Each structure stands twice: as structure tokens, then as C-alpha cells.
Amino acid sequence: MKKIGKIMAICLVLVVMFALAACGSPSSNEAPDPDTAKNEKAPNPDTIISEKIANAEEWRKAFDFSDVDSMSIKFGSRYVNKEIDEIIVRETVLLFDGTKRYGKMFQSRDGIIEQEDEMYLSKEDDKFYKYTHVDGKWVKQETTDVDGYIANDVIIDYVGEIPDFSKSSYDEKSGEYVFNIDNVNEKFKAKISDGKLAYLKMLYDDGNYGYIQIYNIVSTAVIIPEVE
């Protein structure tokens, strides 16, 4: 179970530093906004009431997205640096639509956004292309850096070891599964919707937390921007 916290930290750092590092500011582009074009925004996780799972096999299937190629994934973390009294928040949104992918991330420090990037990735004629901002315009470039292209791989890398269903309890008041693992300073909360994982939150004794949310399954659309 400790692997989940480790994967969360590693995955966030890699996405922020490498996957979207080549992007520029999205403030002056004409590309469609995936959050407002055809895709519904992520629902407030507090409003999601988890379905009840009958057994461990159903639980395993809830974490398996290998047969889904259209979905939206949001993951992030909140970290409080008590030594200098600052709060760092990171959030990444990945949209998957067949052979197309869109990614957007931001990082804020004490409520002030200090980094915000976005990028498109598509597979065309067995080659991969990334679309990034250069001087306010979208530029298309062939690439071999395709980490995170497959949605199920992203979920596996982020979640790591699936929480043990036998060690869970269903909280009727909050409508979620809760895991308290012996000798682990992490607490997990999970919500299932339509037989699939909809939200997983990892809380730590020091007050920090990380989460992953999966939504718009089958209905996510990605529109590749036009390049000049």
C-alpha cells in the first residue's frame, strides 16, 4: 500500500517536469477549450455516492480500464511545507479520445498560479505528434515521448497496488469506501460509479493528500488544434 503514495509523488513530478514542460502559456491561443467544448467538467467528488461492491473480483474490475479508450482523468496533490509556511497545489487533467490525448497542468503556491501548461498528442499514420505553443501559436512536431498516451497505463502508474478490498469498510454517511491499513500512515477513500473507480483520495497523517478522479468515460472528446 505504501507504493501508492510513492507513485503519486513520482507521477506528479514527472508530468510537471517532462510531459508538459515544452508547453507555453495558453492565454493567447485559438484552440478549443476541452473543458467547455464537448466535455463536462469533473463532478464535485463530494457529491458522488459510491456504489457498493459485492466482492473482490468486482473491486478488481472497477480499477481496470484496459477496454476504455475515451475518458478524462484528473489527479493532483496538496502539500503544506510547514518549515516556511506555504501551500503547494498541483493538478493535472488528461483527456483521452481514441488516438488523441490532451493534457493540462498547473501548479500554485499559496494560491498564486506560478505554472500552467497544456499539450496535445495524437497518433497519425503510425507516428506520434505533439502540439505545443510557440510564440502564441500551435506547432506540430513528431515525437517519440509518448509516456501517458494510454489511459489505463496512467491509472496503473498512479494508483499502483489496488487497495485490498477485504480491508475496506463502506461509510454510509459519506457514501464511500474507507481503508485504514495497519502500520501505514495513509488513509484511503474510494468511490465507485457505474462499476468503475470514480475517485480515490490518499490522506496522510501530516495533512497532505493526493487524489485521482476518472470521469466522462466513453464520452470524452479531444479536438486537435489547427496549425499554420
mmCIF file of C-alpha atoms in Angstrom:
data_model
loop_
_atom_site.group_PDB
_atom_site.id
_atom_site.type_symbol
_atom_site.label_atom_id
_atom_site.label_comp_id
_atom_site.label_asym_id
_atom_site.label_seq_id
_atom_site.Cartn_x
_atom_site.Cartn_y
_atom_site.Cartn_z
ATOM 1 C CA MET A 1 0.000 0.000 0.000
ATOM 2 C CA LYS A 2 2.920 2.356 0.593
ATOM 3 C CA LYS A 3 3.567 2.208 -3.147
ATOM 4 C CA ILE A 4 0.529 4.413 -3.809
ATOM 5 C CA GLY A 5 1.965 7.427 -2.046
ATOM 6 C CA LYS A 6 5.338 6.942 -3.719
ATOM 7 C CA ILE A 7 3.816 6.570 -7.190
ATOM 8 C CA MET A 8 1.653 9.636 -6.592
ATOM 9 C CA ALA A 9 4.673 11.806 -5.877
ATOM 10 C CA ILE A 10 6.785 10.393 -8.708
ATOM 11 C CA CYS A 11 3.973 10.637 -11.261
ATOM 12 C CA LEU A 12 3.194 14.244 -10.429
ATOM 13 C CA VAL A 13 6.818 15.310 -10.639
ATOM 14 C CA LEU A 14 7.330 13.565 -13.977
ATOM 15 C CA VAL A 15 4.207 15.051 -15.528
ATOM 16 C CA VAL A 16 5.065 18.542 -14.369
ATOM 17 C CA MET A 17 8.740 18.414 -15.318
ATOM 18 C CA PHE A 18 8.720 16.405 -18.549
ATOM 19 C CA ALA A 19 5.381 15.544 -20.150
ATOM 20 C CA LEU A 20 4.224 19.149 -20.443
ATOM 21 C CA ALA A 21 7.489 21.011 -19.990
ATOM 22 C CA ALA A 22 7.639 22.185 -23.601
ATOM 23 C CA CYS A 23 4.313 23.998 -23.490
ATOM 24 C CA GLY A 24 3.817 27.737 -23.451
ATOM 25 C CA SER A 25 1.145 29.945 -21.978
ATOM 26 C CA PRO A 26 -2.348 29.058 -23.256
ATOM 27 C CA SER A 27 -3.685 32.584 -22.816
ATOM 28 C CA SER A 28 -3.408 33.685 -26.460
ATOM 29 C CA ASN A 29 -4.419 30.614 -28.460
ATOM 30 C CA GLU A 30 -7.435 29.748 -30.574
ATOM 31 C CA ALA A 31 -7.564 26.069 -29.693
ATOM 32 C CA PRO A 32 -10.845 24.706 -28.358
ATOM 33 C CA ASP A 33 -11.066 24.521 -24.586
ATOM 34 C CA PRO A 34 -11.653 20.845 -23.772
ATOM 35 C CA ASP A 35 -13.315 21.809 -20.502
ATOM 36 C CA THR A 36 -16.045 23.786 -22.238
ATOM 37 C CA ALA A 37 -16.238 22.418 -25.798
ATOM 38 C CA LYS A 38 -17.825 18.956 -25.689
ATOM 39 C CA ASN A 39 -16.738 17.689 -22.311
ATOM 40 C CA GLU A 40 -18.495 18.063 -18.993
ATOM 41 C CA LYS A 41 -16.384 19.301 -16.134
ATOM 42 C CA ALA A 42 -15.332 16.860 -13.455
ATOM 43 C CA PRO A 43 -18.115 16.454 -10.912
ATOM 44 C CA ASN A 44 -17.511 17.570 -7.357
ATOM 45 C CA PRO A 45 -16.246 14.354 -5.733
ATOM 46 C CA ASP A 46 -18.141 15.219 -2.548
ATOM 47 C CA THR A 47 -21.399 14.773 -4.481
ATOM 48 C CA ILE A 48 -20.525 11.264 -5.692
ATOM 49 C CA ILE A 49 -22.176 8.467 -3.732
ATOM 50 C CA SER A 50 -20.251 5.271 -4.251
ATOM 51 C CA GLU A 51 -21.923 2.118 -5.415
ATOM 52 C CA LYS A 52 -21.481 -0.894 -3.162
ATOM 53 C CA ILE A 53 -19.223 -3.652 -4.418
ATOM 54 C CA ALA A 54 -20.200 -7.277 -3.806
ATOM 55 C CA ASN A 55 -16.795 -8.972 -3.866
ATOM 56 C CA ALA A 56 -13.074 -8.675 -4.576
ATOM 57 C CA GLU A 57 -13.466 -9.579 -8.261
ATOM 58 C CA GLU A 58 -15.897 -6.706 -8.849
ATOM 59 C CA TRP A 59 -13.460 -4.474 -6.979
ATOM 60 C CA ARG A 60 -10.592 -5.526 -9.254
ATOM 61 C CA LYS A 61 -12.689 -4.839 -12.353
ATOM 62 C CA ALA A 62 -13.525 -1.377 -11.038
ATOM 63 C CA PHE A 63 -9.831 -0.468 -11.325
ATOM 64 C CA ASP A 64 -9.390 -1.993 -14.802
ATOM 65 C CA PHE A 65 -9.819 0.477 -17.688
ATOM 66 C CA SER A 66 -7.962 -1.544 -20.309
ATOM 67 C CA ASP A 67 -11.061 -1.755 -22.538
ATOM 68 C CA VAL A 68 -11.805 2.002 -22.398
ATOM 69 C CA ASP A 69 -10.122 4.464 -24.783
ATOM 70 C CA SER A 70 -12.224 7.547 -24.050
ATOM 71 C CA MET A 71 -12.131 9.111 -20.593
ATOM 72 C CA SER A 72 -10.972 12.066 -18.552
ATOM 73 C CA ILE A 73 -8.514 11.788 -15.676
ATOM 74 C CA LYS A 74 -7.725 14.435 -13.092
ATOM 75 C CA PHE A 75 -5.069 13.941 -10.454
ATOM 76 C CA GLY A 76 -3.288 16.201 -8.086
ATOM 77 C CA SER A 77 -1.884 16.849 -4.647
ATOM 78 C CA ARG A 78 -1.818 19.381 -1.843
ATOM 79 C CA TYR A 79 1.395 19.765 0.105
ATOM 80 C CA VAL A 80 1.979 22.014 3.088
ATOM 81 C CA ASN A 81 5.580 22.987 3.743
ATOM 82 C CA LYS A 82 5.388 23.762 7.429
ATOM 83 C CA GLU A 83 9.003 24.948 7.636
ATOM 84 C CA ILE A 84 8.302 28.003 5.504
ATOM 85 C CA ASP A 85 4.502 28.027 5.913
ATOM 86 C CA GLU A 86 3.467 27.643 2.274
ATOM 87 C CA ILE A 87 0.889 25.525 0.452
ATOM 88 C CA ILE A 88 1.739 23.941 -2.912
ATOM 89 C CA VAL A 89 -1.092 22.602 -5.056
ATOM 90 C CA ARG A 90 -0.549 20.639 -8.267
ATOM 91 C CA GLU A 91 -3.253 19.436 -10.625
ATOM 92 C CA THR A 92 -3.140 17.671 -13.988
ATOM 93 C CA VAL A 93 -6.048 16.915 -16.330
ATOM 94 C CA LEU A 94 -5.633 14.336 -19.089
ATOM 95 C CA LEU A 95 -8.301 13.744 -21.733
ATOM 96 C CA PHE A 96 -8.217 10.571 -23.834
ATOM 97 C CA ASP A 97 -10.163 10.130 -27.063
ATOM 98 C CA GLY A 98 -9.046 7.163 -29.148
ATOM 99 C CA THR A 99 -5.746 8.140 -30.776
ATOM 100 C CA LYS A 100 -5.811 11.689 -29.352
ATOM 101 C CA ARG A 101 -4.799 12.989 -25.962
ATOM 102 C CA TYR A 102 -4.891 16.378 -24.275
ATOM 103 C CA GLY A 103 -3.019 17.369 -21.129
ATOM 104 C CA LYS A 104 -3.178 20.460 -18.960
ATOM 105 C CA MET A 105 -1.472 21.107 -15.654
ATOM 106 C CA PHE A 106 -0.945 23.874 -13.185
ATOM 107 C CA GLN A 107 0.969 24.493 -10.008
ATOM 108 C CA SER A 108 0.131 27.130 -7.441
ATOM 109 C CA ARG A 109 1.949 28.325 -4.368
ATOM 110 C CA ASP A 110 -0.091 29.962 -1.617
ATOM 111 C CA GLY A 111 -2.976 30.385 -4.045
ATOM 112 C CA ILE A 112 -0.937 32.064 -6.783
ATOM 113 C CA ILE A 113 -0.590 30.115 -10.039
ATOM 114 C CA GLU A 114 3.080 30.010 -10.967
ATOM 115 C CA GLN A 115 2.944 27.498 -13.810
ATOM 116 C CA GLU A 116 0.223 26.494 -16.264
ATOM 117 C CA ASP A 117 0.843 24.410 -19.392
ATOM 118 C CA GLU A 118 -1.066 22.346 -21.941
ATOM 119 C CA MET A 119 -0.269 19.979 -24.786
ATOM 120 C CA TYR A 120 -1.968 17.733 -27.333
ATOM 121 C CA LEU A 121 -0.695 14.360 -28.503
ATOM 122 C CA SER A 122 -2.022 12.358 -31.445
ATOM 123 C CA LYS A 123 -1.184 9.236 -33.408
ATOM 124 C CA GLU A 124 -1.360 9.714 -37.163
ATOM 125 C CA ASP A 125 -0.248 7.112 -39.729
ATOM 126 C CA ASP A 126 1.605 5.130 -37.048
ATOM 127 C CA LYS A 127 3.552 8.205 -35.950
ATOM 128 C CA PHE A 128 3.082 10.335 -32.840
ATOM 129 C CA TYR A 129 2.831 14.112 -32.930
ATOM 130 C CA LYS A 130 2.709 16.662 -30.135
ATOM 131 C CA TYR A 131 1.095 20.078 -30.399
ATOM 132 C CA THR A 132 2.587 22.806 -28.238
ATOM 133 C CA HIS A 133 2.621 26.602 -28.012
ATOM 134 C CA VAL A 134 5.408 28.579 -29.626
ATOM 135 C CA ASP A 135 5.060 32.365 -29.656
ATOM 136 C CA GLY A 136 1.315 32.092 -29.086
ATOM 137 C CA LYS A 137 0.730 29.644 -31.971
ATOM 138 C CA TRP A 138 0.213 25.892 -32.061
ATOM 139 C CA VAL A 139 3.153 23.964 -33.502
ATOM 140 C CA LYS A 140 3.048 20.318 -34.575
ATOM 141 C CA GLN A 141 6.140 18.160 -34.077
ATOM 142 C CA GLU A 142 6.815 14.447 -34.428
ATOM 143 C CA THR A 143 7.759 12.879 -31.097
ATOM 144 C CA THR A 144 8.813 9.603 -29.522
ATOM 145 C CA ASP A 145 7.992 10.766 -25.993
ATOM 146 C CA VAL A 146 4.586 9.129 -25.562
ATOM 147 C CA ASP A 147 4.521 8.325 -21.855
ATOM 148 C CA GLY A 148 0.958 8.533 -20.612
ATOM 149 C CA TYR A 149 -0.573 8.001 -24.055
ATOM 150 C CA ILE A 150 -2.673 5.042 -22.849
ATOM 151 C CA ALA A 151 -5.197 5.932 -20.159
ATOM 152 C CA ASN A 152 -5.127 2.587 -18.368
ATOM 153 C CA ASP A 153 -1.335 2.822 -18.014
ATOM 154 C CA VAL A 154 -1.674 6.239 -16.376
ATOM 155 C CA ILE A 155 -4.141 4.859 -13.846
ATOM 156 C CA ILE A 156 -1.950 1.847 -13.084
ATOM 157 C CA ASP A 157 1.156 4.020 -12.637
ATOM 158 C CA TYR A 158 -0.682 6.422 -10.370
ATOM 159 C CA VAL A 159 -2.633 4.000 -8.220
ATOM 160 C CA GLY A 160 -0.014 1.283 -8.094
ATOM 161 C CA GLU A 161 -1.212 -1.545 -5.875
ATOM 162 C CA ILE A 162 -5.004 -1.724 -5.704
ATOM 163 C CA PRO A 163 -6.275 -1.228 -2.131
ATOM 164 C CA ASP A 164 -7.207 -4.548 -0.507
ATOM 165 C CA PHE A 165 -10.985 -4.855 -0.689
ATOM 166 C CA SER A 166 -11.072 -7.144 2.353
ATOM 167 C CA LYS A 167 -9.672 -4.307 4.495
ATOM 168 C CA SER A 168 -12.311 -1.792 3.472
ATOM 169 C CA SER A 169 -15.499 -0.613 5.095
ATOM 170 C CA TYR A 170 -18.363 1.283 3.497
ATOM 171 C CA ASP A 171 -19.165 4.584 5.175
ATOM 172 C CA GLU A 172 -22.920 5.054 4.809
ATOM 173 C CA LYS A 173 -22.738 8.695 5.887
ATOM 174 C CA SER A 174 -20.163 9.818 3.317
ATOM 175 C CA GLY A 175 -21.045 7.214 0.661
ATOM 176 C CA GLU A 176 -17.525 5.889 0.139
ATOM 177 C CA TYR A 177 -15.175 3.051 0.902
ATOM 178 C CA VAL A 178 -12.622 3.745 3.623
ATOM 179 C CA PHE A 179 -9.345 1.909 4.162
ATOM 180 C CA ASN A 180 -7.276 2.044 7.297
ATOM 181 C CA ILE A 181 -4.150 -0.047 6.881
ATOM 182 C CA ASP A 182 -2.091 -1.180 9.852
ATOM 183 C CA ASN A 183 1.394 0.352 10.120
ATOM 184 C CA VAL A 184 0.751 2.708 7.202
ATOM 185 C CA ASN A 185 0.463 6.474 7.706
ATOM 186 C CA GLU A 186 -2.004 6.775 4.837
ATOM 187 C CA LYS A 187 -5.784 6.583 4.711
ATOM 188 C CA PHE A 188 -7.650 5.847 1.511
ATOM 189 C CA LYS A 189 -11.125 6.784 0.393
ATOM 190 C CA ALA A 190 -12.616 5.369 -2.819
ATOM 191 C CA LYS A 191 -15.822 5.918 -4.750
ATOM 192 C CA ILE A 192 -17.201 3.648 -7.466
ATOM 193 C CA SER A 193 -19.642 4.762 -10.174
ATOM 194 C CA ASP A 194 -21.133 2.583 -12.933
ATOM 195 C CA GLY A 195 -18.848 -0.230 -11.881
ATOM 196 C CA LYS A 196 -15.640 1.798 -12.276
ATOM 197 C CA LEU A 197 -13.380 3.785 -9.994
ATOM 198 C CA ALA A 198 -14.588 7.377 -9.969
ATOM 199 C CA TYR A 199 -12.456 8.849 -7.199
ATOM 200 C CA LEU A 200 -9.583 7.765 -4.987
ATOM 201 C CA LYS A 201 -8.130 10.019 -2.318
ATOM 202 C CA MET A 202 -4.990 9.369 -0.288
ATOM 203 C CA LEU A 203 -4.748 11.240 3.013
ATOM 204 C CA TYR A 204 -1.615 11.405 5.124
ATOM 205 C CA ASP A 205 -1.102 11.931 8.835
ATOM 206 C CA ASP A 206 0.614 15.255 8.197
ATOM 207 C CA GLY A 207 -2.481 16.690 6.494
ATOM 208 C CA ASN A 208 -1.209 16.401 2.922
ATOM 209 C CA TYR A 209 -3.191 14.464 0.336
ATOM 210 C CA GLY A 210 -3.301 13.259 -3.255
ATOM 211 C CA TYR A 211 -6.176 12.127 -5.444
ATOM 212 C CA ILE A 212 -7.202 10.753 -8.810
ATOM 213 C CA GLN A 213 -10.604 11.239 -10.421
ATOM 214 C CA ILE A 214 -11.928 9.466 -13.519
ATOM 215 C CA TYR A 215 -14.977 10.783 -15.368
ATOM 216 C CA ASN A 216 -16.668 11.258 -18.760
ATOM 217 C CA ILE A 217 -15.979 7.608 -19.562
ATOM 218 C CA VAL A 218 -16.721 6.896 -23.263
ATOM 219 C CA SER A 219 -17.926 10.484 -23.815
ATOM 220 C CA THR A 220 -14.619 12.422 -23.667
ATOM 221 C CA ALA A 221 -13.773 14.305 -26.868
ATOM 222 C CA VAL A 222 -10.426 15.790 -27.893
ATOM 223 C CA ILE A 223 -10.225 18.249 -30.804
ATOM 224 C CA ILE A 224 -6.727 18.675 -32.193
ATOM 225 C CA PRO A 225 -5.968 22.384 -32.844
ATOM 226 C CA GLU A 226 -5.205 23.664 -36.318
ATOM 227 C CA VAL A 227 -1.628 24.647 -37.081
ATOM 228 C CA GLU A 228 -0.463 27.308 -39.503
#
